[in-house]
């Protein structure tokens, strides 16, 4: 598949999606959103893909936000539409039936921070810088930032970063739980790949059931979430994966799950 603003490759059940506008610090224009939308539809259905890594081209940025050239001409109606479309693409990523790891290799500002937040796991390089600087432009985060940042780091901290527009260093992002791990720039992609390989080696149904159950935390009461967990647990118990996993343990060997 050929895209203008994305690079896509698939190796050993791992897909790598690279936002590829390095001369614009990978800013997300409408065309890039349309391409992401299409690519993630493909990834959802692709049986050979088990895990996805999302990163940015070049050494400077993951994604430096929505494309401000396109933003600058919006009005009330087109602004809401713009926000809803971006939200729908990022929700598609969040709800994907396969884990998505963000390998954040530099600036992750505005839409870049929101893209990282929509991914399931965030790994950052030491030079990564996060932030929601939209107030500097007279707007607010429109691709889920007010909701996902608050859920990820707490309402008080989200208030601080969204109201001030301050940037967050990788070390601070790690401290406040915005990212899972920080690596040197040289190591980042290899570490993301290592984690992806580990996940690929597990049972596919169990991985998807884990995603469904954990994602439900945002929408369900504890009681309903526990019910969902029990349903997903039950579904796992009727799979060949479950038979293989438990037999392997009892036979003191490594499980061999189908890829
Ligand atoms: N939209 C459109 N273009 C962008 C962009 C964005 N969000 N972020 C960076 N670019 C472009 C710059 O305009 C510049 O293009 P040019 O070479 O044609 O002039 C190029 O990317 C390089 O950026 P530059 O600003 O020169 O790099 P820098 O190292 O001096 O600064 C940043 C890096 C990230 C601090 C700065 O680019 C920035 O503040 N970007 C906007 C961040 C933002 O507000 N994002 C939220 C948008 S809602």
PDB file of C-alpha atoms and ligand atoms in Angstrom, residues 21-28 60-61 64-71 107 109-112 114 131-134 136-137 139-140 143 167, ligand 1:
ATOM      1  CA  UNK A  21       6.082  14.549   6.958  1.00  0.00           C
ATOM      2  CA  UNK A  22       9.430  15.193   8.642  1.00  0.00           C
ATOM      3  CA  UNK A  23       9.876  18.640   7.055  1.00  0.00           C
ATOM      4  CA  UNK A  24       6.669  19.683   8.904  1.00  0.00           C
ATOM      5  CA  UNK A  25       7.609  17.747  12.053  1.00  0.00           C
ATOM      6  CA  UNK A  26       4.983  15.166  11.031  1.00  0.00           C
ATOM      7  CA  UNK A  27       2.104  17.599  11.642  1.00  0.00           C
ATOM      8  CA  UNK A  28      -1.212  15.897  10.968  1.00  0.00           C
ATOM      9  CA  UNK A  60      13.024  15.479  15.863  1.00  0.00           C
ATOM     10  CA  UNK A  61       9.352  14.708  16.139  1.00  0.00           C
ATOM     11  CA  UNK A  64       4.092  18.234  16.336  1.00  0.00           C
ATOM     12  CA  UNK A  65       0.305  18.534  16.298  1.00  0.00           C
ATOM     13  CA  UNK A  66      -2.490  19.202  13.880  1.00  0.00           C
ATOM     14  CA  UNK A  67      -1.399  21.129  10.812  1.00  0.00           C
ATOM     15  CA  UNK A  68      -1.772  24.750  11.885  1.00  0.00           C
ATOM     16  CA  UNK A  69      -2.095  25.934   8.260  1.00  0.00           C
ATOM     17  CA  UNK A  70      -5.305  23.928   7.923  1.00  0.00           C
ATOM     18  CA  UNK A  71      -6.470  24.829  11.427  1.00  0.00           C
ATOM     19  CA  UNK A 107       7.940  16.319  19.954  1.00  0.00           C
ATOM     20  CA  UNK A 109       2.514  18.148  20.906  1.00  0.00           C
ATOM     21  CA  UNK A 110      -1.197  18.817  20.509  1.00  0.00           C
ATOM     22  CA  UNK A 111      -2.535  16.132  18.141  1.00  0.00           C
ATOM     23  CA  UNK A 112       0.777  14.278  18.611  1.00  0.00           C
ATOM     24  CA  UNK A 114      -3.402  12.980  21.601  1.00  0.00           C
ATOM     25  CA  UNK A 131       2.304  18.958  25.645  1.00  0.00           C
ATOM     26  CA  UNK A 132      -1.073  20.367  24.717  1.00  0.00           C
ATOM     27  CA  UNK A 133      -0.130  23.899  23.582  1.00  0.00           C
ATOM     28  CA  UNK A 134      -3.501  24.616  21.935  1.00  0.00           C
ATOM     29  CA  UNK A 136      -1.403  29.380  22.634  1.00  0.00           C
ATOM     30  CA  UNK A 137      -3.463  29.243  19.423  1.00  0.00           C
ATOM     31  CA  UNK A 139      -8.208  26.721  20.922  1.00  0.00           C
ATOM     32  CA  UNK A 140      -8.417  23.609  23.094  1.00  0.00           C
ATOM     33  CA  UNK A 143      -8.723  15.106  19.264  1.00  0.00           C
ATOM     34  CA  UNK A 167       5.842  21.123  27.626  1.00  0.00           C
TER      35      UNK A 167
HETATM   36  N1  LIG B   1       1.551  22.550  11.857  1.00  0.00           N
HETATM   37  C1  LIG B   1       2.110  22.937  10.702  1.00  0.00           C
HETATM   38  N2  LIG B   1       3.441  23.057  10.531  1.00  0.00           N
HETATM   39  C2  LIG B   1       4.220  22.784  11.588  1.00  0.00           C
HETATM   40  C3  LIG B   1       3.709  22.384  12.831  1.00  0.00           C
HETATM   41  C4  LIG B   1       2.306  22.273  12.942  1.00  0.00           C
HETATM   42  N3  LIG B   1       1.711  21.851  14.071  1.00  0.00           N
HETATM   43  N4  LIG B   1       4.727  22.189  13.687  1.00  0.00           N
HETATM   44  C5  LIG B   1       5.856  22.453  13.000  1.00  0.00           C
HETATM   45  N5  LIG B   1       5.545  22.813  11.728  1.00  0.00           N
HETATM   46  C6  LIG B   1       6.480  23.179  10.647  1.00  0.00           C
HETATM   47  C7  LIG B   1       7.042  24.574  10.834  1.00  0.00           C
HETATM   48  O1  LIG B   1       6.131  25.535  10.362  1.00  0.00           O
HETATM   49  C8  LIG B   1       8.290  24.483  10.009  1.00  0.00           C
HETATM   50  O2  LIG B   1       7.934  24.553   8.634  1.00  0.00           O
HETATM   51  P1  LIG B   1       8.778  25.491   7.615  1.00  0.00           P
HETATM   52  O3  LIG B   1      10.157  24.927   7.631  1.00  0.00           O
HETATM   53  O4  LIG B   1       8.073  25.305   6.304  1.00  0.00           O
HETATM   54  O5  LIG B   1       8.714  26.863   8.178  1.00  0.00           O
HETATM   55  C9  LIG B   1       8.779  23.052  10.256  1.00  0.00           C
HETATM   56  O6  LIG B   1       7.616  22.342  10.696  1.00  0.00           O
HETATM   57  C10 LIG B   1       9.822  22.963  11.329  1.00  0.00           C
HETATM   58  O7  LIG B   1       9.323  23.564  12.517  1.00  0.00           O
HETATM   59  P2  LIG B   1      10.096  24.728  13.311  1.00  0.00           P
HETATM   60  O8  LIG B   1       9.063  25.511  14.096  1.00  0.00           O
HETATM   61  O9  LIG B   1      10.981  25.500  12.400  1.00  0.00           O
HETATM   62  O10 LIG B   1      10.996  23.856  14.307  1.00  0.00           O
HETATM   63  P3  LIG B   1      11.573  24.289  15.717  1.00  0.00           P
HETATM   64  O11 LIG B   1      12.545  23.250  16.104  1.00  0.00           O
HETATM   65  O12 LIG B   1      12.030  25.703  15.699  1.00  0.00           O
HETATM   66  O13 LIG B   1      10.310  24.235  16.723  1.00  0.00           O
HETATM   67  C11 LIG B   1       8.312  23.215  17.663  1.00  0.00           C
HETATM   68  C12 LIG B   1       9.685  22.986  17.000  1.00  0.00           C
HETATM   69  C13 LIG B   1       7.623  21.886  17.781  1.00  0.00           C
HETATM   70  C14 LIG B   1       8.507  23.829  19.082  1.00  0.00           C
HETATM   71  C15 LIG B   1       7.481  24.202  16.807  1.00  0.00           C
HETATM   72  O14 LIG B   1       7.500  23.741  15.462  1.00  0.00           O
HETATM   73  C16 LIG B   1       6.040  24.341  17.234  1.00  0.00           C
HETATM   74  O15 LIG B   1       5.758  25.018  18.220  1.00  0.00           O
HETATM   75  N6  LIG B   1       5.107  23.719  16.492  1.00  0.00           N
HETATM   76  C17 LIG B   1       3.712  23.826  16.755  1.00  0.00           C
HETATM   77  C18 LIG B   1       3.300  22.984  17.937  1.00  0.00           C
HETATM   78  C19 LIG B   1       1.828  23.142  18.237  1.00  0.00           C
HETATM   79  O16 LIG B   1       1.361  24.200  18.622  1.00  0.00           O
HETATM   80  N7  LIG B   1       1.078  22.045  18.074  1.00  0.00           N
HETATM   81  C20 LIG B   1      -0.310  22.012  18.355  1.00  0.00           C
HETATM   82  C21 LIG B   1      -1.095  22.311  17.164  1.00  0.00           C
HETATM   83  S1  LIG B   1      -2.834  22.245  17.546  1.00  0.00           S
END
